Amino acid sequence: MGTYFGTDGVRGVANGDLTPELAYAVGRAGAAVIAHAQPMDRPIVVGRDTRLSGPMLEGAIVAGITSTGRNVLQVGVVPTPGVAAITTRIEAAAGVMISASHNPIEDNGIKFFGADGFKLSDATESEIESLLADPSLPRPTGLDIGIASHARGLIDRYFSLLVEAGGDLSGLTIVVDAAFGAAHLVGPKIFARLGARVVAINDEDDGSRINVACGATDLRMLQGRVRDEIARTSGPVVGVAFDGDADRALFVDERGDILNGDRVMLILARDLAGRGELPANTVVGTVMSNMGFEKALEREGLRLVRAAVGDRYVLEAMRGGGYRFGGEQSGHVIDLQRGTTGDGPMTAVALFSIAARTRTPLRDLAAGMSVYPQVLVNVRVADKSVGDHPAVRDAIAAAERVLAGDGRILVRPSGTEPLVRVMVESTDEARTRDVAESVARTIRGLTPAV
């Protein structure tokens, strides 16, 4: 990765690391690179989440794009998968989403989608980065300057995809936690359209509270509300929580217990396989996917292929292997028959439709998976390369000896935050925690307090 582009586009503290000047330069360079393959009469679609910095960065990136002569369609607040879907449905040149997904309020980000709806390759992002300060980029004048226009009605193109994919959800109560983010309208609306009784929480357009103690990053409020509704409502009650840009979703079942991404993927994979729609009987996960998930798939005659963490790497493995379905434990799920990127609302539509069609509770649909104790310790660091320090490598080797083939350890830098993540998994919870903390202490001892 380059200086600015990480595992999910450009991301940083808005007006700090990610300044309007940088957004302008990214807009110019991105439009110039896209012009190589796309006619100039095709616009670039630009959407954003609810963050307070969104309009500021949107104005800058739109200015950058239009300064090259390319037109822009601004769709406003929309889920990230909505930008990808709109881009392909109207045959736009590209799409841009302004969001930092699950990150804190002060962060923001810029991610591009190609005309095919897929995120840009590393090579294309590197080309954009190489042109950020290039004075030779196009700068037309007069009638050749690009035009920016608002086109909020285009969100219906994405909404119609969700409706088409859904089943009859009547009789089901769904609590929707929109995380004060991009799904604050689409999230509750889609389930109501499909016939469910909807209880919406954190569904305001309020970027000052996006991802704060709510949504997919904190399920406690959703669990509480689901349990309240269970106590007062006849019929099944379930819950879904989106993150800030709604490219991921996590769930709460009919007892108020959490269904993480592995369990959700198990349900969806079983359903696809049962209908003969899972190519090569293979699911693509990541190195973070629980060993219990892999064992459960094996018992169904299904195979797990592990990719690096990040939905772009899951997608890369899917497309490279000719697979349809994959995702992450964190809630990113990709079904290439229904979209080109992680899609929280689409995942929820698929999951709830299976439960309704089979008249089976979510917890029963996910039965047969024993979760191996897994501990994830995030160590905040000044330099993420500390994970390659000889002392850390020695600590990892010592941990592997303790686990003795009965578990695994993964130490990796975060692609979006100044963190080194230590993940340990084994059959013994106490040992798992001790090993993770031991390696984390080594890392903390090598980095200044931040």
GROMACS .gro file of C-alpha atoms in nm, residues 60-315:
model
  256
   60ALA     CA    1  -1.353   1.908  -0.201
   61ILE     CA    2  -1.358   1.578  -0.388
   62VAL     CA    3  -1.641   1.694  -0.616
   63ALA     CA    4  -1.439   2.005  -0.695
   64GLY     CA    5  -1.139   1.789  -0.779
   65ILE     CA    6  -1.337   1.562  -1.010
   66THR     CA    7  -1.519   1.840  -1.193
   67SER     CA    8  -1.193   2.034  -1.237
   68THR     CA    9  -1.083   1.760  -1.479
   69GLY     CA   10  -1.400   1.798  -1.687
   70ARG     CA   11  -1.584   1.496  -1.548
   71ASN     CA   12  -1.945   1.536  -1.431
   72VAL     CA   13  -2.055   1.426  -1.082
   73LEU     CA   14  -2.385   1.293  -0.952
   74GLN     CA   15  -2.415   1.352  -0.577
   75VAL     CA   16  -2.652   1.101  -0.418
   76GLY     CA   17  -2.617   1.226  -0.060
   77VAL     CA   18  -2.628   0.995   0.240
   78VAL     CA   19  -2.633   0.635   0.119
   79PRO     CA   20  -2.484   0.299   0.225
   80THR     CA   21  -2.151   0.214   0.066
   81PRO     CA   22  -2.303  -0.082  -0.128
   82GLY     CA   23  -2.559   0.162  -0.261
   83VAL     CA   24  -2.286   0.364  -0.434
   84ALA     CA   25  -2.152   0.046  -0.596
   85ALA     CA   26  -2.499  -0.062  -0.708
   86ILE     CA   27  -2.596   0.280  -0.844
   87THR     CA   28  -2.266   0.304  -1.033
   88THR     CA   29  -2.332  -0.017  -1.226
   89ARG     CA   30  -2.705   0.038  -1.274
   90ILE     CA   31  -2.668   0.376  -1.444
   91GLU     CA   32  -2.342   0.280  -1.621
   92ALA     CA   33  -2.144   0.553  -1.447
   93ALA     CA   34  -1.769   0.588  -1.492
   94ALA     CA   35  -1.700   0.518  -1.124
   95GLY     CA   36  -1.830   0.565  -0.773
   96VAL     CA   37  -1.684   0.736  -0.469
   97MET     CA   38  -1.794   0.680  -0.110
   98ILE     CA   39  -1.692   0.923   0.164
   99SER     CA   40  -1.695   0.727   0.488
  100ALA     CA   41  -1.475   0.581   0.758
  101SER     CA   42  -1.712   0.287   0.803
  102HIS     CA   43  -1.689   0.164   1.164
  103ASN     CA   44  -1.419   0.412   1.271
  104PRO     CA   45  -1.473   0.688   1.533
  105ILE     CA   46  -1.654   1.014   1.458
  106GLU     CA   47  -1.340   1.217   1.394
  107ASP     CA   48  -1.224   0.988   1.113
  108ASN     CA   49  -1.336   0.985   0.753
  109GLY     CA   50  -1.230   0.817   0.433
  110ILE     CA   51  -1.254   0.802   0.054
  111LYS     CA   52  -1.303   0.480  -0.139
  112PHE     CA   53  -1.345   0.437  -0.513
  113PHE     CA   54  -1.547   0.185  -0.709
  114GLY     CA   55  -1.481   0.114  -1.074
  115ALA     CA   56  -1.750   0.115  -1.343
  116ASP     CA   57  -1.804  -0.255  -1.267
  117GLY     CA   58  -1.894  -0.178  -0.904
  118PHE     CA   59  -1.582  -0.336  -0.759
  119LYS     CA   60  -1.326  -0.155  -0.546
  120LEU     CA   61  -1.016  -0.046  -0.735
  121SER     CA   62  -0.713  -0.272  -0.753
  122ASP     CA   63  -0.396  -0.193  -0.560
  123ALA     CA   64  -0.228  -0.105  -0.890
  124THR     CA   65  -0.498   0.147  -0.983
  125GLU     CA   66  -0.489   0.305  -0.637
  126SER     CA   67  -0.109   0.331  -0.667
  127GLU     CA   68  -0.150   0.507  -1.001
  128ILE     CA   69  -0.394   0.755  -0.845
  129GLU     CA   70  -0.153   0.818  -0.560
  130SER     CA   71   0.135   0.878  -0.799
  131LEU     CA   72  -0.062   1.158  -0.966
  132LEU     CA   73  -0.176   1.350  -0.658
  133ALA     CA   74   0.069   1.634  -0.717
  134ASP     CA   75   0.100   1.602  -1.095
  135PRO     CA   76   0.069   1.951  -1.253
  136SER     CA   77  -0.006   1.804  -1.596
  137LEU     CA   78  -0.351   1.670  -1.508
  138PRO     CA   79  -0.635   1.811  -1.723
  139ARG     CA   80  -0.768   2.153  -1.625
  140PRO     CA   81  -1.034   2.254  -1.879
  141THR     CA   82  -1.211   2.589  -1.881
  142GLY     CA   83  -1.539   2.733  -1.997
  143LEU     CA   84  -1.800   2.485  -2.113
  144ASP     CA   85  -1.561   2.193  -2.062
  145ILE     CA   86  -1.560   2.215  -1.681
  146GLY     CA   87  -1.745   1.924  -1.519
  147ILE     CA   88  -2.092   1.978  -1.373
  148ALA     CA   89  -2.199   1.857  -1.028
  149SER     CA   90  -2.566   1.785  -0.968
  150HIS     CA   91  -2.774   1.629  -0.689
  151ALA     CA   92  -2.962   1.311  -0.776
  152ARG     CA   93  -3.107   1.167  -0.455
  153GLY     CA   94  -3.368   0.964  -0.642
  154LEU     CA   95  -3.094   0.727  -0.755
  155ILE     CA   96  -3.098   0.562  -0.412
  156ASP     CA   97  -3.417   0.390  -0.528
  157ARG     CA   98  -3.202   0.188  -0.770
  158TYR     CA   99  -3.031   0.028  -0.470
  159PHE     CA  100  -3.353  -0.005  -0.272
  160SER     CA  101  -3.516  -0.198  -0.555
  161LEU     CA  102  -3.233  -0.454  -0.547
  162LEU     CA  103  -3.303  -0.517  -0.179
  163VAL     CA  104  -3.675  -0.558  -0.240
  164GLU     CA  105  -3.616  -0.799  -0.528
  165ALA     CA  106  -3.388  -1.015  -0.311
  166GLY     CA  107  -3.626  -1.035  -0.013
  167GLY     CA  108  -3.901  -1.268   0.090
  168ASP     CA  109  -4.223  -1.216   0.286
  169LEU     CA  110  -4.124  -1.107   0.638
  170SER     CA  111  -4.476  -1.060   0.776
  171GLY     CA  112  -4.511  -1.187   1.130
  172LEU     CA  113  -4.150  -1.100   1.213
  173THR     CA  114  -4.050  -0.809   1.438
  174ILE     CA  115  -3.711  -0.664   1.346
  175VAL     CA  116  -3.525  -0.416   1.564
  176VAL     CA  117  -3.296  -0.213   1.339
  177ASP     CA  118  -2.997  -0.026   1.483
  178ALA     CA  119  -2.883   0.215   1.212
  179ALA     CA  120  -2.585   0.348   1.415
  180PHE     CA  121  -2.683   0.708   1.325
  181GLY     CA  122  -2.522   0.628   0.992
  182ALA     CA  123  -2.579   0.574   0.623
  183ALA     CA  124  -2.859   0.319   0.669
  184HIS     CA  125  -3.074   0.543   0.888
  185LEU     CA  126  -3.344   0.556   0.617
  186VAL     CA  127  -3.287   0.250   0.398
  187GLY     CA  128  -3.239   0.008   0.688
  188PRO     CA  129  -3.578   0.036   0.857
  189LYS     CA  130  -3.762   0.106   0.530
  190ILE     CA  131  -3.660  -0.213   0.351
  191PHE     CA  132  -3.787  -0.447   0.622
  192ALA     CA  133  -4.114  -0.259   0.651
  193ARG     CA  134  -4.159  -0.288   0.273
  194LEU     CA  135  -4.106  -0.665   0.302
  195GLY     CA  136  -4.384  -0.687   0.563
  196ALA     CA  137  -4.201  -0.695   0.895
  197ARG     CA  138  -4.294  -0.494   1.201
  198VAL     CA  139  -3.995  -0.263   1.241
  199VAL     CA  140  -3.861  -0.102   1.558
  200ALA     CA  141  -3.592   0.148   1.456
  201ILE     CA  142  -3.327   0.279   1.696
  202ASN     CA  143  -3.041   0.520   1.636
  203ASP     CA  144  -3.204   0.600   1.303
  204GLU     CA  145  -3.141   0.975   1.285
  205ASP     CA  146  -2.909   1.154   1.045
  206ASP     CA  147  -2.671   1.252   1.324
  207GLY     CA  148  -2.302   1.234   1.239
  208SER     CA  149  -2.210   1.352   1.588
  209ARG     CA  150  -2.318   1.010   1.722
  210ILE     CA  151  -2.225   0.774   1.438
  211ASN     CA  152  -2.097   0.441   1.579
  212VAL     CA  153  -2.104   0.575   1.938
  213ALA     CA  154  -2.209   0.293   2.174
  214CYS     CA  155  -2.440   0.158   1.905
  215GLY     CA  156  -2.455  -0.023   1.575
  216ALA     CA  157  -2.236  -0.314   1.470
  217THR     CA  158  -1.948  -0.195   1.688
  218ASP     CA  159  -2.151  -0.216   2.011
  219LEU     CA  160  -2.451  -0.450   2.020
  220ARG     CA  161  -2.556  -0.393   2.381
  221MET     CA  162  -2.831  -0.142   2.302
  222LEU     CA  163  -2.969  -0.366   2.028
  223GLN     CA  164  -2.968  -0.668   2.258
  224GLY     CA  165  -3.155  -0.474   2.525
  225ARG     CA  166  -3.420  -0.351   2.284
  226VAL     CA  167  -3.470  -0.697   2.131
  227ARG     CA  168  -3.521  -0.845   2.477
  228ASP     CA  169  -3.768  -0.569   2.563
  229GLU     CA  170  -3.965  -0.644   2.247
  230ILE     CA  171  -3.956  -1.018   2.317
  231ALA     CA  172  -4.117  -0.952   2.653
  232ARG     CA  173  -4.399  -0.742   2.509
  233THR     CA  174  -4.456  -0.890   2.162
  234SER     CA  175  -4.604  -1.214   2.038
  235GLY     CA  176  -4.417  -1.375   1.752
  236PRO     CA  177  -4.045  -1.388   1.677
  237VAL     CA  178  -3.825  -1.084   1.742
  238VAL     CA  179  -3.477  -1.043   1.594
  239GLY     CA  180  -3.232  -0.757   1.554
  240VAL     CA  181  -2.979  -0.622   1.307
  241ALA     CA  182  -2.711  -0.360   1.359
  242PHE     CA  183  -2.528  -0.179   1.080
  243ASP     CA  184  -2.202   0.011   1.101
  244GLY     CA  185  -2.157   0.370   0.989
  245ASP     CA  186  -2.164   0.305   0.616
  246ALA     CA  187  -2.373  -0.016   0.633
  247ASP     CA  188  -2.128  -0.238   0.448
  248ARG     CA  189  -2.145  -0.475   0.743
  249ALA     CA  190  -2.417  -0.611   0.968
  250LEU     CA  191  -2.431  -0.816   1.288
  251PHE     CA  192  -2.739  -0.977   1.436
  252VAL     CA  193  -2.927  -1.063   1.754
  253ASP     CA  194  -3.139  -1.377   1.765
  254GLU     CA  195  -3.479  -1.457   1.915
  255ARG     CA  196  -3.334  -1.483   2.267
  256GLY     CA  197  -3.133  -1.161   2.248
  257ASP     CA  198  -2.802  -1.340   2.188
  258ILE     CA  199  -2.545  -1.220   1.934
  259LEU     CA  200  -2.493  -1.391   1.599
  260ASN     CA  201  -2.153  -1.285   1.470
  261GLY     CA  202  -2.038  -1.294   1.110
  262ASP     CA  203  -1.922  -1.656   1.121
  263ARG     CA  204  -2.261  -1.783   1.232
  264VAL     CA  205  -2.440  -1.566   0.978
  265MET     CA  206  -2.214  -1.694   0.701
  266LEU     CA  207  -2.278  -2.053   0.811
  267ILE     CA  208  -2.655  -2.002   0.777
  268LEU     CA  209  -2.624  -1.838   0.436
  269ALA     CA  210  -2.372  -2.093   0.308
  270ARG     CA  211  -2.591  -2.385   0.416
  271ASP     CA  212  -2.887  -2.232   0.236
  272LEU     CA  213  -2.692  -2.170  -0.085
  273ALA     CA  214  -2.542  -2.519  -0.079
  274GLY     CA  215  -2.883  -2.674  -0.016
  275ARG     CA  216  -3.013  -2.506  -0.330
  276GLY     CA  217  -2.708  -2.604  -0.534
  277GLU     CA  218  -2.596  -2.241  -0.563
  278LEU     CA  219  -2.256  -2.251  -0.386
  279PRO     CA  220  -1.985  -2.300  -0.651
  280ALA     CA  221  -1.727  -2.567  -0.557
  281ASN     CA  222  -1.904  -2.591  -0.219
  282THR     CA  223  -1.658  -2.326  -0.105
  283VAL     CA  224  -1.684  -2.025   0.127
  284VAL     CA  225  -1.412  -1.759   0.142
  285GLY     CA  226  -1.337  -1.631   0.491
  286THR     CA  227  -1.033  -1.468   0.648
  287VAL     CA  228  -0.751  -1.561   0.880
  288MET     CA  229  -0.979  -1.432   1.159
  289SER     CA  230  -1.260  -1.680   1.083
  290ASN     CA  231  -1.315  -1.902   1.386
  291MET     CA  232  -1.188  -2.261   1.372
  292GLY     CA  233  -1.534  -2.369   1.487
  293PHE     CA  234  -1.680  -2.215   1.171
  294GLU     CA  235  -1.436  -2.410   0.956
  295LYS     CA  236  -1.520  -2.737   1.136
  296ALA     CA  237  -1.895  -2.674   1.098
  297LEU     CA  238  -1.854  -2.618   0.725
  298GLU     CA  239  -1.651  -2.937   0.695
  299ARG     CA  240  -1.932  -3.136   0.855
  300GLU     CA  241  -2.163  -3.002   0.581
  301GLY     CA  242  -1.918  -3.108   0.310
  302LEU     CA  243  -1.816  -2.745   0.253
  303ARG     CA  244  -1.471  -2.592   0.237
  304LEU     CA  245  -1.331  -2.270   0.385
  305VAL     CA  246  -1.067  -2.075   0.194
  306ARG     CA  247  -0.893  -1.815   0.411
  307ALA     CA  248  -0.789  -1.474   0.279
  308ALA     CA  249  -0.616  -1.180   0.445
  309VAL     CA  250  -0.830  -0.954   0.663
  310GLY     CA  251  -1.026  -0.700   0.465
  311ASP     CA  252  -1.323  -0.742   0.236
  312ARG     CA  253  -1.112  -0.646  -0.066
  313TYR     CA  254  -0.892  -0.951  -0.006
  314VAL     CA  255  -1.194  -1.175   0.046
  315LEU     CA  256  -1.329  -1.046  -0.284
   0.00000   0.00000   0.00000
